[in-house]
Coordinates of C-alpha atoms in Angstrom, one line a residue:
Chain A
X1 CA 0.0 0.0 0.0
X2 CA 2.7 2.4 1.0
X3 CA 4.7 1.5 -2.1
X4 CA 1.8 2.2 -4.3
X5 CA 1.2 5.5 -2.6
X6 CA 4.9 6.4 -3.1
X7 CA 4.8 5.5 -6.7
X8 CA 1.7 7.6 -7.3
X9 CA 3.3 10.5 -5.5
X10 CA 6.5 10.2 -7.7
X11 CA 4.3 10.1 -10.8
X12 CA 2.4 13.2 -9.7
X13 CA 5.5 15.1 -8.8
X14 CA 7.2 14.2 -12.1
X15 CA 4.1 15.2 -14.0
X16 CA 4.0 18.6 -12.3
X17 CA 7.7 19.2 -13.0
X18 CA 7.2 18.3 -16.7
X19 CA 4.1 20.4 -16.9
X20 CA 5.9 23.4 -15.4
X21 CA 8.8 23.0 -17.9
X22 CA 6.4 22.6 -20.8
X23 CA 4.4 25.7 -19.6
X24 CA 7.6 27.8 -19.4
X25 CA 8.7 26.7 -22.8
X26 CA 5.2 27.3 -24.3
X27 CA 5.1 30.7 -22.7
X28 CA 8.5 31.6 -24.1
X29 CA 8.1 30.0 -27.5
X30 CA 4.5 31.0 -28.2
X31 CA 2.8 33.3 -25.8
X32 CA 5.4 35.9 -25.5
X33 CA 7.2 35.2 -28.7
X34 CA 7.9 38.0 -31.2
X35 CA 7.3 36.9 -34.8
X36 CA 7.6 40.1 -36.7
X37 CA 9.6 43.3 -36.2
X38 CA 9.0 46.8 -37.4
X39 CA 11.6 48.4 -39.6
X40 CA 13.8 51.2 -38.3
X41 CA 15.0 54.3 -40.1
X42 CA 17.6 52.3 -42.0
X43 CA 15.0 49.8 -43.4
X44 CA 16.5 47.1 -41.2
X45 CA 14.4 45.3 -38.6
X46 CA 14.4 47.1 -35.3
X47 CA 15.6 44.4 -32.9
X48 CA 15.1 46.5 -29.8
X49 CA 11.7 45.0 -29.3
X50 CA 13.3 41.5 -29.2
X51 CA 16.1 42.7 -27.0
X52 CA 13.6 43.8 -24.5
X53 CA 11.9 40.4 -24.5
X54 CA 15.1 38.4 -24.0
X55 CA 14.5 36.0 -21.2
X56 CA 10.7 35.7 -21.4
X57 CA 9.8 35.7 -25.0
X58 CA 11.4 34.0 -28.1
X59 CA 12.4 36.2 -31.0
X60 CA 11.4 34.1 -34.0
X61 CA 11.8 37.2 -36.1
X62 CA 15.5 36.3 -36.3
X63 CA 14.6 33.1 -38.1
X64 CA 12.2 35.0 -40.4
X65 CA 15.0 37.4 -41.2
X66 CA 17.9 34.9 -41.4
X67 CA 16.5 31.6 -42.5
X68 CA 17.6 32.0 -46.1
X69 CA 21.1 32.5 -44.9
X70 CA 21.0 29.7 -42.4
X71 CA 19.7 27.3 -45.0
X72 CA 21.8 28.3 -48.0
X73 CA 24.7 30.4 -46.7
X74 CA 26.4 32.6 -49.3
X75 CA 24.9 30.9 -52.3
X76 CA 23.8 33.7 -54.7
X77 CA 20.4 34.9 -53.3
X78 CA 18.5 34.9 -56.6
X79 CA 19.7 31.3 -57.4
X80 CA 18.8 29.9 -54.0
X81 CA 16.0 27.9 -55.6
X82 CA 18.7 25.6 -56.8
X83 CA 20.0 24.4 -53.4
X84 CA 16.4 24.4 -52.2
X85 CA 15.6 22.0 -55.0
X86 CA 18.7 20.0 -54.2
X87 CA 17.6 19.6 -50.6
X88 CA 14.2 18.4 -51.9
X89 CA 15.9 15.9 -54.1
X90 CA 17.7 14.5 -51.1
X91 CA 14.5 14.3 -49.1
X92 CA 12.7 12.6 -51.9
X93 CA 15.6 10.2 -52.3
X94 CA 15.5 9.3 -48.6
X95 CA 11.8 9.0 -48.6
X96 CA 11.8 6.6 -51.6
X97 CA 14.6 4.5 -50.0
X98 CA 12.3 4.2 -47.0
X99 CA 9.5 2.4 -48.9
X100 CA 10.2 -1.3 -49.3
X101 CA 8.3 -1.4 -52.6
X102 CA 11.2 0.6 -54.2
X103 CA 13.8 -1.9 -53.0
X104 CA 15.1 -3.2 -56.2
X105 CA 18.4 -2.8 -58.1
X106 CA 17.0 0.2 -60.0
X107 CA 17.0 2.1 -56.7
X108 CA 20.8 2.3 -56.9
X109 CA 20.4 3.8 -60.4
X110 CA 18.0 6.3 -59.0
X111 CA 20.5 7.3 -56.3
X112 CA 23.2 7.9 -59.0
X113 CA 20.8 9.9 -61.1
X114 CA 19.6 12.0 -58.2
X115 CA 23.1 12.6 -56.9
X116 CA 24.1 13.7 -60.4
X117 CA 21.1 16.1 -60.6
X118 CA 22.1 17.6 -57.2
X119 CA 25.6 18.2 -58.6
X120 CA 24.2 20.0 -61.7
X121 CA 21.9 22.1 -59.5
X122 CA 24.6 23.1 -57.1
X123 CA 27.4 23.8 -59.6
X124 CA 25.4 24.9 -62.6
X125 CA 27.4 25.9 -65.6
X126 CA 25.1 23.8 -67.9
X127 CA 21.5 24.1 -69.1
X128 CA 21.7 27.8 -68.8
X129 CA 22.4 27.7 -65.0
X130 CA 25.0 30.1 -63.9
X131 CA 28.1 28.5 -62.5
X132 CA 28.4 28.7 -58.7
X133 CA 31.8 27.7 -57.2
X134 CA 31.7 25.4 -54.3
X135 CA 33.2 28.0 -51.9
X136 CA 29.9 29.9 -52.2
X137 CA 27.8 26.9 -51.1
X138 CA 26.6 26.7 -47.6
X139 CA 24.0 25.7 -45.1
X140 CA 21.8 22.6 -45.3
X141 CA 22.9 21.4 -48.8
X142 CA 26.5 21.2 -47.6
X143 CA 25.5 19.1 -44.6
X144 CA 23.4 16.8 -46.8
X145 CA 26.0 16.6 -49.5
X146 CA 28.8 15.8 -47.1
X147 CA 26.7 13.1 -45.4
X148 CA 25.1 11.6 -48.4
X149 CA 28.0 11.5 -50.8
X150 CA 30.2 10.6 -47.9
X151 CA 28.1 7.6 -46.9
X152 CA 27.4 6.5 -50.4
X153 CA 31.2 6.3 -51.0
X154 CA 32.2 5.1 -47.5
X155 CA 29.8 2.2 -47.4
X156 CA 31.2 0.3 -50.4
X157 CA 34.7 1.2 -49.3
X158 CA 33.9 -0.2 -45.8
X159 CA 32.7 -3.5 -47.3
X160 CA 35.8 -3.9 -49.4
X161 CA 38.0 -3.1 -46.4
X162 CA 36.1 -5.5 -44.1
X163 CA 36.4 -8.3 -46.7
X164 CA 40.1 -7.5 -47.1
X165 CA 40.5 -7.9 -43.3
X166 CA 38.8 -11.2 -43.6
X167 CA 41.0 -12.5 -46.5
X168 CA 43.2 -15.0 -44.8
X169 CA 44.9 -16.0 -48.0
X170 CA 46.1 -12.5 -48.9
X171 CA 48.3 -11.3 -46.0
X172 CA 49.5 -8.1 -47.7
X173 CA 46.0 -6.9 -48.5
X174 CA 44.9 -7.8 -45.0
X175 CA 47.8 -5.9 -43.5
X176 CA 46.9 -2.8 -45.6
X177 CA 43.3 -3.0 -44.5
X178 CA 44.2 -3.3 -40.8
X179 CA 46.7 -0.4 -41.2
X180 CA 44.1 1.8 -42.8
X181 CA 41.4 1.1 -40.1
X182 CA 43.8 1.5 -37.2
X183 CA 45.4 4.7 -38.6
X184 CA 42.1 6.4 -39.3
X185 CA 40.5 5.3 -36.1
X186 CA 43.5 6.5 -34.1
X187 CA 43.2 10.1 -35.3
X188 CA 40.6 12.6 -34.4
X189 CA 38.3 13.6 -37.3
X190 CA 39.3 17.3 -36.8
X191 CA 43.0 16.5 -37.5
X192 CA 41.9 14.5 -40.6
X193 CA 40.0 17.6 -41.8
X194 CA 43.0 19.8 -41.2
X195 CA 45.3 17.4 -43.0
X196 CA 42.9 17.3 -46.0
X197 CA 42.7 21.1 -46.2
X198 CA 46.2 22.1 -45.3
X199 CA 48.6 19.2 -46.0
X200 CA 47.0 17.5 -49.0
X201 CA 47.6 20.5 -51.4
X202 CA 51.3 20.3 -50.5
X203 CA 51.5 16.8 -51.9
X204 CA 49.7 17.6 -55.1
X205 CA 51.6 18.6 -58.3
X206 CA 51.6 22.3 -58.9
X207 CA 48.6 23.5 -60.8
X208 CA 46.4 20.9 -59.3
X209 CA 43.8 22.3 -57.1
X210 CA 41.2 20.1 -55.5
X211 CA 38.3 22.0 -54.2
X212 CA 38.2 22.5 -50.4
X213 CA 34.8 20.9 -50.2
X214 CA 36.0 17.9 -52.1
X215 CA 39.0 17.5 -49.8
X216 CA 36.7 17.6 -46.8
X217 CA 34.5 15.1 -48.5
X218 CA 37.5 12.8 -49.0
X219 CA 38.5 13.1 -45.4
X220 CA 34.9 12.1 -44.4
X221 CA 34.8 9.1 -46.7
X222 CA 38.1 7.9 -45.3
X223 CA 36.9 8.5 -41.7
X224 CA 33.5 6.9 -42.1
X225 CA 34.9 4.1 -44.2
X226 CA 37.2 3.0 -41.3
X227 CA 34.4 3.0 -38.7
X228 CA 31.9 1.3 -41.0
X229 CA 34.5 -1.3 -42.0
X230 CA 34.7 -2.4 -38.3
X231 CA 30.9 -2.7 -38.1
X232 CA 30.8 -4.8 -41.3
X233 CA 33.7 -6.9 -40.0
X234 CA 31.7 -7.6 -36.9
X235 CA 28.9 -8.9 -39.1
X236 CA 31.3 -11.1 -41.1
X237 CA 32.7 -12.5 -38.0
X238 CA 29.2 -13.4 -36.7
X239 CA 28.6 -15.6 -39.7
X240 CA 29.1 -19.3 -38.9
X241 CA 32.0 -20.9 -40.7
X242 CA 29.6 -23.5 -42.1
X243 CA 28.0 -20.9 -44.4
X244 CA 31.3 -20.2 -46.1
X245 CA 32.0 -23.9 -46.4
X246 CA 28.6 -24.8 -47.8
X247 CA 28.9 -22.0 -50.4
X248 CA 32.4 -23.1 -51.4
X249 CA 31.4 -26.8 -51.6
X250 CA 28.6 -25.8 -54.0
X251 CA 31.2 -24.4 -56.3
X252 CA 30.4 -20.7 -55.9
X253 CA 33.2 -18.4 -56.7
X254 CA 34.6 -16.0 -54.1
X255 CA 32.5 -13.0 -55.3
X256 CA 29.3 -15.1 -55.8
X257 CA 29.8 -16.4 -52.3
X258 CA 30.4 -13.0 -50.9
X259 CA 27.5 -11.3 -52.7
X260 CA 24.9 -14.0 -52.4
X261 CA 25.6 -15.7 -49.1
X262 CA 28.0 -13.7 -46.9
X263 CA 27.0 -10.1 -47.2
X264 CA 23.2 -10.4 -47.1
X265 CA 23.5 -12.3 -43.8
X266 CA 26.4 -10.3 -42.4
X267 CA 24.9 -6.9 -43.1
X268 CA 21.5 -7.9 -41.7
X269 CA 23.1 -8.7 -38.4
X270 CA 24.6 -5.2 -38.0
X271 CA 21.9 -2.9 -39.4
X272 CA 21.4 -1.1 -36.0
X273 CA 25.1 -0.6 -35.6
X274 CA 25.4 0.6 -39.2
X275 CA 22.7 3.2 -38.8
X276 CA 24.1 4.3 -35.5
X277 CA 27.4 5.0 -37.3
X278 CA 25.5 6.8 -40.1
X279 CA 23.7 9.1 -37.6
X280 CA 26.9 9.9 -35.8
X281 CA 28.6 10.6 -39.0
X282 CA 25.7 12.9 -40.2
X283 CA 26.2 15.0 -37.1
X284 CA 30.0 14.9 -37.4
X285 CA 29.7 16.8 -40.7
X286 CA 29.3 19.9 -38.5
X287 CA 33.0 19.8 -37.7
X288 CA 33.8 21.2 -41.2
X289 CA 33.3 24.6 -39.6
X290 CA 36.9 24.4 -38.5
X291 CA 38.2 24.5 -42.0
X292 CA 35.9 27.3 -43.0
X293 CA 33.2 25.4 -44.8
X294 CA 29.8 26.8 -44.1
X295 CA 27.6 23.8 -43.3
X296 CA 24.3 24.2 -41.6
X297 CA 25.8 24.5 -38.1
X298 CA 28.2 27.2 -39.2
X299 CA 25.7 29.3 -41.1
X300 CA 23.5 29.1 -38.0
X301 CA 26.2 30.4 -35.8
X302 CA 27.2 33.1 -38.3
X303 CA 23.7 34.4 -38.6
X304 CA 23.7 35.5 -35.0
X305 CA 27.2 37.2 -35.2
X306 CA 25.7 40.3 -36.7
X307 CA 25.6 42.9 -33.9
X308 CA 21.9 43.6 -34.4
X309 CA 21.1 39.9 -34.0
X310 CA 23.5 39.0 -31.2
X311 CA 21.9 37.3 -28.3
X312 CA 19.3 35.3 -30.3
X313 CA 21.3 32.1 -30.5
X314 CA 18.7 30.0 -28.7
X315 CA 16.1 30.5 -31.4
X316 CA 18.6 29.6 -34.1
X317 CA 20.0 26.6 -32.3
X318 CA 16.5 25.3 -31.7
X319 CA 15.9 25.5 -35.5
X320 CA 19.2 23.7 -36.2
X321 CA 18.3 21.0 -33.6
X322 CA 14.9 20.5 -35.2
X323 CA 16.5 20.1 -38.7
X324 CA 19.2 17.7 -37.5
X325 CA 16.6 15.8 -35.5
X326 CA 14.3 15.4 -38.6
X327 CA 17.1 13.9 -40.7
X328 CA 18.4 11.6 -37.9
X329 CA 14.9 10.5 -37.2
X330 CA 14.4 9.6 -40.9
X331 CA 17.5 7.5 -40.7
X332 CA 16.4 5.8 -37.5
X333 CA 13.1 5.0 -39.2
X334 CA 14.9 3.5 -42.2
X335 CA 16.8 1.3 -39.8
X336 CA 13.7 0.1 -38.1
X337 CA 12.0 -0.7 -41.4
X338 CA 15.1 -2.5 -42.7
X339 CA 15.4 -4.6 -39.5
X340 CA 11.7 -5.6 -39.6
X341 CA 11.7 -6.4 -43.3
X342 CA 14.9 -8.3 -43.3
X343 CA 14.4 -10.1 -40.0
X344 CA 15.4 -13.7 -40.6
X345 CA 12.4 -16.1 -40.4
X346 CA 12.4 -17.9 -37.1
X347 CA 10.9 -21.1 -35.9
X348 CA 7.6 -19.3 -35.8
X349 CA 5.6 -21.8 -37.8
X350 CA 4.2 -24.9 -36.2
X351 CA 6.0 -28.1 -37.2
X352 CA 3.7 -29.8 -39.7
X353 CA 2.6 -33.3 -38.6
Chain B
X1 CA 24.4 -41.1 -62.0
X2 CA 26.4 -42.0 -65.1
X3 CA 26.8 -45.7 -65.6
X4 CA 30.5 -46.6 -66.0
X5 CA 31.3 -48.1 -69.4
X6 CA 31.6 -51.8 -69.3
X7 CA 34.4 -52.3 -71.8
X8 CA 37.6 -50.6 -70.6
X9 CA 38.3 -50.3 -66.8
X10 CA 36.8 -46.9 -65.9
X11 CA 38.9 -44.2 -64.2
X12 CA 38.4 -44.3 -60.5
X13 CA 36.1 -41.6 -59.2
X14 CA 38.6 -40.6 -56.5
X15 CA 42.2 -41.5 -55.9
X16 CA 44.1 -40.5 -52.8
X17 CA 47.8 -41.2 -53.1
X18 CA 49.9 -41.0 -49.8
X19 CA 48.0 -38.0 -48.5
X20 CA 49.4 -36.2 -45.4
X21 CA 48.1 -33.3 -43.4
X22 CA 49.2 -31.5 -40.3
X23 CA 47.3 -29.1 -38.1
X24 CA 50.2 -27.1 -36.7
X25 CA 52.4 -29.9 -35.3
X26 CA 49.6 -32.5 -35.1
X27 CA 49.9 -35.1 -37.9
X28 CA 46.3 -35.7 -38.7
X29 CA 46.6 -37.7 -41.9
X30 CA 49.5 -40.0 -42.1
X31 CA 49.8 -41.2 -45.6
X32 CA 46.3 -42.1 -46.7
X33 CA 45.9 -44.0 -50.0
X34 CA 42.6 -45.0 -51.4
X35 CA 40.9 -45.6 -54.8
X36 CA 37.1 -45.2 -55.1
X37 CA 35.5 -46.7 -58.1
X38 CA 32.6 -45.0 -59.8
X39 CA 29.3 -46.1 -58.1
X40 CA 31.2 -47.4 -55.1
X41 CA 29.7 -46.7 -51.7
X42 CA 32.2 -46.2 -48.9
X43 CA 31.6 -45.7 -45.2
X44 CA 34.4 -44.3 -43.2
X45 CA 34.3 -44.9 -39.4
X46 CA 36.7 -44.6 -36.5
X47 CA 37.0 -42.8 -33.2
X48 CA 36.8 -39.0 -33.0
X49 CA 40.0 -37.3 -34.0
X50 CA 41.0 -40.2 -36.3
X51 CA 41.0 -37.9 -39.4
X52 CA 37.9 -39.4 -41.1
X53 CA 36.2 -36.0 -41.6
X54 CA 39.4 -34.5 -42.6
X55 CA 39.8 -37.0 -45.4
X56 CA 36.5 -36.2 -47.1
X57 CA 37.0 -32.4 -46.5
X58 CA 40.3 -32.7 -48.4
X59 CA 38.4 -34.3 -51.4
X60 CA 36.6 -31.0 -52.2
X61 CA 39.4 -28.9 -50.7
X62 CA 37.6 -27.5 -47.7
X63 CA 40.9 -28.6 -46.1
X64 CA 44.2 -28.4 -47.8
X65 CA 46.5 -31.5 -47.8
X66 CA 50.2 -30.8 -47.5
X67 CA 51.6 -33.8 -49.2
X68 CA 50.5 -36.5 -51.6
X69 CA 48.0 -36.3 -54.4
X70 CA 44.2 -36.3 -54.6
X71 CA 42.6 -37.0 -58.0
X72 CA 38.8 -36.5 -58.6
X73 CA 37.6 -38.0 -61.9
X74 CA 41.2 -38.1 -63.0
X75 CA 41.8 -34.4 -62.3
X76 CA 44.4 -33.5 -59.6
X77 CA 43.0 -31.1 -57.1
X78 CA 44.8 -27.8 -56.6
X79 CA 44.2 -24.2 -55.7
X80 CA 43.9 -23.2 -59.3
X81 CA 40.4 -21.6 -59.3
X82 CA 39.1 -23.3 -62.5
X83 CA 40.3 -26.8 -61.5
X84 CA 38.8 -26.3 -58.0
X85 CA 35.5 -25.0 -59.5
X86 CA 35.4 -27.9 -61.9
X87 CA 35.9 -30.4 -59.1
X88 CA 33.4 -28.8 -56.7
X89 CA 30.8 -28.9 -59.4
X90 CA 31.1 -32.6 -59.5
X91 CA 31.3 -33.3 -55.8
X92 CA 28.3 -32.7 -53.6
X93 CA 28.7 -32.4 -49.8
X94 CA 26.3 -32.8 -46.9
X95 CA 27.5 -31.4 -43.5
X96 CA 26.8 -32.4 -40.0
X97 CA 25.3 -29.0 -39.2
X98 CA 23.3 -28.8 -42.5
X99 CA 24.6 -25.4 -43.3
X100 CA 21.6 -24.3 -45.3
X101 CA 21.4 -20.6 -46.2
X102 CA 19.0 -19.2 -43.6
X103 CA 18.2 -16.1 -45.6
X104 CA 17.0 -18.0 -48.7
X105 CA 13.9 -20.2 -49.1
X106 CA 14.3 -23.9 -49.4
X107 CA 13.7 -23.6 -53.1
X108 CA 16.3 -20.8 -53.5
X109 CA 18.8 -22.9 -51.5
X110 CA 18.3 -25.6 -54.1
X111 CA 18.4 -23.4 -57.2
X112 CA 21.2 -21.0 -56.2
X113 CA 24.2 -23.1 -57.3
X114 CA 22.6 -24.7 -60.4
X115 CA 21.7 -21.2 -61.7
X116 CA 25.0 -19.4 -60.7
X117 CA 27.5 -22.2 -61.2
X118 CA 25.8 -24.5 -63.8
X119 CA 24.2 -21.6 -65.7
X120 CA 20.8 -23.2 -65.6
X121 CA 17.7 -21.0 -66.3
X122 CA 15.5 -20.3 -63.4
X123 CA 12.5 -22.3 -64.6
X124 CA 14.7 -25.4 -65.3
X125 CA 16.5 -25.0 -62.0
X126 CA 13.2 -24.8 -60.1
X127 CA 11.8 -27.8 -61.9
X128 CA 14.9 -29.7 -61.0
X129 CA 14.8 -28.5 -57.4
X130 CA 11.2 -29.7 -57.0
X131 CA 12.1 -33.0 -58.5
X132 CA 14.8 -33.6 -55.9
X133 CA 12.7 -32.1 -53.1
X134 CA 10.2 -34.8 -54.0
X135 CA 12.8 -37.4 -53.8
X136 CA 13.8 -36.4 -50.3
X137 CA 10.0 -36.2 -49.6
X138 CA 9.6 -32.5 -48.7
X139 CA 8.3 -30.8 -51.8
X140 CA 5.6 -29.0 -49.7
X141 CA 8.3 -27.1 -47.7
X142 CA 9.8 -25.5 -50.8
X143 CA 8.7 -22.0 -49.9
X144 CA 9.6 -22.1 -46.3
X145 CA 12.9 -20.9 -44.8
X146 CA 15.4 -23.3 -43.3
X147 CA 15.0 -22.1 -39.6
X148 CA 11.3 -23.0 -39.9
X149 CA 12.1 -26.7 -40.5
X150 CA 13.1 -29.5 -38.2
X151 CA 16.6 -30.8 -38.2
X152 CA 15.7 -33.9 -40.2
X153 CA 13.9 -31.8 -42.8
X154 CA 16.8 -29.4 -43.0
X155 CA 19.2 -32.2 -43.6
X156 CA 17.0 -33.6 -46.3
X157 CA 16.9 -30.2 -48.0
X158 CA 20.7 -30.1 -47.7
X159 CA 20.9 -33.4 -49.5
X160 CA 18.5 -32.2 -52.2
X161 CA 20.5 -29.0 -52.5
X162 CA 23.7 -31.0 -53.2
X163 CA 21.9 -33.3 -55.6
X164 CA 20.5 -30.3 -57.6
X165 CA 24.0 -29.8 -58.9
X166 CA 23.8 -33.4 -60.3
X167 CA 27.2 -34.3 -58.9
X168 CA 29.0 -37.5 -59.7
X169 CA 30.2 -38.0 -56.1
X170 CA 28.5 -37.3 -52.8
X171 CA 30.3 -36.7 -49.6
X172 CA 28.5 -37.0 -46.2
X173 CA 30.2 -35.7 -43.1
X174 CA 28.4 -37.3 -40.2
X175 CA 25.0 -36.3 -41.6
X176 CA 23.0 -37.7 -38.7
X177 CA 25.2 -36.8 -35.7
X178 CA 23.4 -33.5 -35.1
X179 CA 19.9 -34.9 -35.3
X180 CA 17.4 -36.0 -32.6
X181 CA 17.2 -39.8 -32.7
X182 CA 13.7 -39.8 -34.1
X183 CA 14.9 -37.9 -37.2
X184 CA 17.9 -40.1 -38.0
X185 CA 15.7 -42.6 -39.8
X186 CA 14.2 -40.2 -42.3
X187 CA 17.6 -39.0 -43.3
X188 CA 19.1 -42.5 -43.5
X189 CA 16.2 -43.6 -45.7
X190 CA 17.0 -40.9 -48.2
X191 CA 20.7 -41.9 -48.2
X192 CA 19.8 -45.5 -48.7
X193 CA 17.7 -44.7 -51.7
X194 CA 20.5 -42.6 -53.1
X195 CA 23.0 -45.4 -52.6
X196 CA 20.7 -47.8 -54.4
X197 CA 20.5 -45.4 -57.3
X198 CA 24.2 -46.0 -58.0
X199 CA 25.7 -42.7 -56.7
X200 CA 29.3 -42.7 -55.7
X201 CA 29.2 -42.0 -52.0
X202 CA 31.7 -41.5 -49.2
X203 CA 30.0 -41.3 -45.8
X204 CA 31.6 -40.6 -42.5
X205 CA 29.1 -42.0 -40.0
X206 CA 28.6 -44.0 -36.8
X207 CA 25.4 -45.6 -38.2
X208 CA 26.6 -49.1 -38.4
X209 CA 23.2 -50.5 -39.5
X210 CA 23.4 -48.1 -42.5
X211 CA 27.0 -49.1 -43.2
X212 CA 26.1 -52.8 -43.1
X213 CA 23.2 -52.3 -45.5
X214 CA 24.7 -50.1 -48.2
X215 CA 28.4 -50.0 -48.0
X216 CA 30.5 -51.8 -50.6
X217 CA 33.5 -51.2 -48.4
X218 CA 34.1 -49.9 -44.9
X219 CA 37.3 -48.0 -44.0
X220 CA 38.3 -48.0 -40.4
X221 CA 40.5 -45.1 -39.5
X222 CA 42.5 -44.4 -36.4
X223 CA 45.1 -41.8 -35.7
X224 CA 45.3 -40.5 -39.2
X225 CA 45.6 -43.8 -41.1
X226 CA 43.4 -46.4 -42.6
X227 CA 43.8 -49.3 -40.3
X228 CA 41.5 -51.8 -42.0
X229 CA 39.2 -51.8 -45.0
X230 CA 36.9 -54.4 -46.5
X231 CA 33.3 -55.3 -47.1
X232 CA 30.9 -54.9 -44.1
X233 CA 30.9 -58.6 -43.2
X234 CA 34.7 -58.8 -42.9
X235 CA 35.0 -55.6 -40.9
X236 CA 32.1 -56.3 -38.5
X237 CA 32.4 -60.1 -38.2
X238 CA 36.1 -60.7 -38.6
X239 CA 38.0 -57.6 -37.4
X240 CA 41.7 -58.4 -37.5
X241 CA 43.3 -55.5 -35.6
X242 CA 43.0 -54.9 -31.9
X243 CA 42.1 -51.2 -32.6
X244 CA 39.1 -52.1 -34.7
X245 CA 37.9 -54.7 -32.2
X246 CA 38.1 -52.1 -29.4
X247 CA 36.2 -49.5 -31.5
X248 CA 33.5 -52.0 -32.5
X249 CA 33.1 -53.0 -28.8
X250 CA 32.6 -49.4 -27.9
X251 CA 30.2 -48.6 -30.6
X252 CA 28.1 -51.7 -30.1
X253 CA 27.9 -51.2 -26.3
X254 CA 26.9 -47.6 -26.8
X255 CA 23.8 -48.3 -28.9

């Protein structure tokens, strides 16, 4: 009796605390929020009103004023429909990949086509689109490009590296794979990014200039590849030896065995870990700020550097958090769907008499 | 299931010539020599660790022998991928732990290799798979997945899967050892039928009733060598060596 009373008491207290927090947030974010600001003499928004409300009312006007910059950075203002379309392309791609009825080989083709379309949209220079150099790109497209291209390249790389680590008959290749994984894992991502932006150009022949974004992309692929390779290796290791032997005894070649027997089972085992790595990697793209690439996180920070808008970081960070959450949530959903769809059949059917 | 020509003496299906193997410093095969005629049914028995499984795993090169020669259908086995592929096409294997592919349906388990290795069309491969699934008496399970079947059913699927490649030789590595006693019979029945159809078979097994019924020759192995070989009556009723007498005593008292 006493225990039930206590448990009821705890529930009530927790509910009150949560309600209080929710009320404060609601009061700040909605009731006392400022959505629109009058213009001052210089035809700029007069932020004094917001400044007076700091502490008890949110200033959503900062988002209204800055969202184009936060989303697209320094991309030419009039051409910002192009990165916007690119973002929609990514979202459509993720959404299609979520639906099991699109899971067929042509989906890979669709990925290639859409990624190419994104490239055309962002760079331009063809079909009458003005050329926009990558150093003008910024905001959400940068984050999505780094993460999507990065994972699209890192995943196949990871599979090859994991297979190489498993290749007992090829000691040199195996050593190379181990060296790659251990080297990359032993180094912080930040130092890889610095190396790719500062050191890599030193090693290139004069006249060669690889775009800064591309160099960061390479660093990401190498980094994610090493981590994903370990995840894939765990899946390979979990596969019973008998599976390899049965495939070999049937006369399947190495690549047939790998593609038809080993990988489908090994990857299925590690879907949660793979997606976990994907999500972590998506958020790690925000580290490119240290080499001066304006990803979503950086444009968000930069938006509140302007003196008139200083002090309104909370509102901007909330928006950023919501965007990151939306994409990570999509990935988590894909993971769940994959796990359910690919779950190995169990002994769930009654033994027929 | 080719019938050997009657005129000239046919090439032996399998020849082992002074085969040696070591695991690290343990000498597991100590000079094994053996010739298996086409259509011959051989049962290999012996205490555990005697090298009997190793022998048949060397024949399709799941294990590598270090010395001596192994010829399958006249071709010497080696690591050369095309030779190896050619040999594995003709040699089917059934494992103690079934080793069906759990992510593929029973039917796909049976059609995978015929399509990918033999280059059969899907329709032909499926027709062939259904034919062999009927022979092992589980055509109704074709669209289930291996984890949904009992051990005995899985092992029969494994036999059908191997037969779908239409091999000339079948290797059985303790096919009933992992089964519950009531399922041993259904697997043995399928093996007996196969033996009676003229398939060249090498079986590692402790099922002495099966050995007596189908074996043309029984090999008794101990400590990496063939100690005695002969037809079942000789081996069971007139064992010459002390080691075989000891082994038979153990086996017969166990069951």
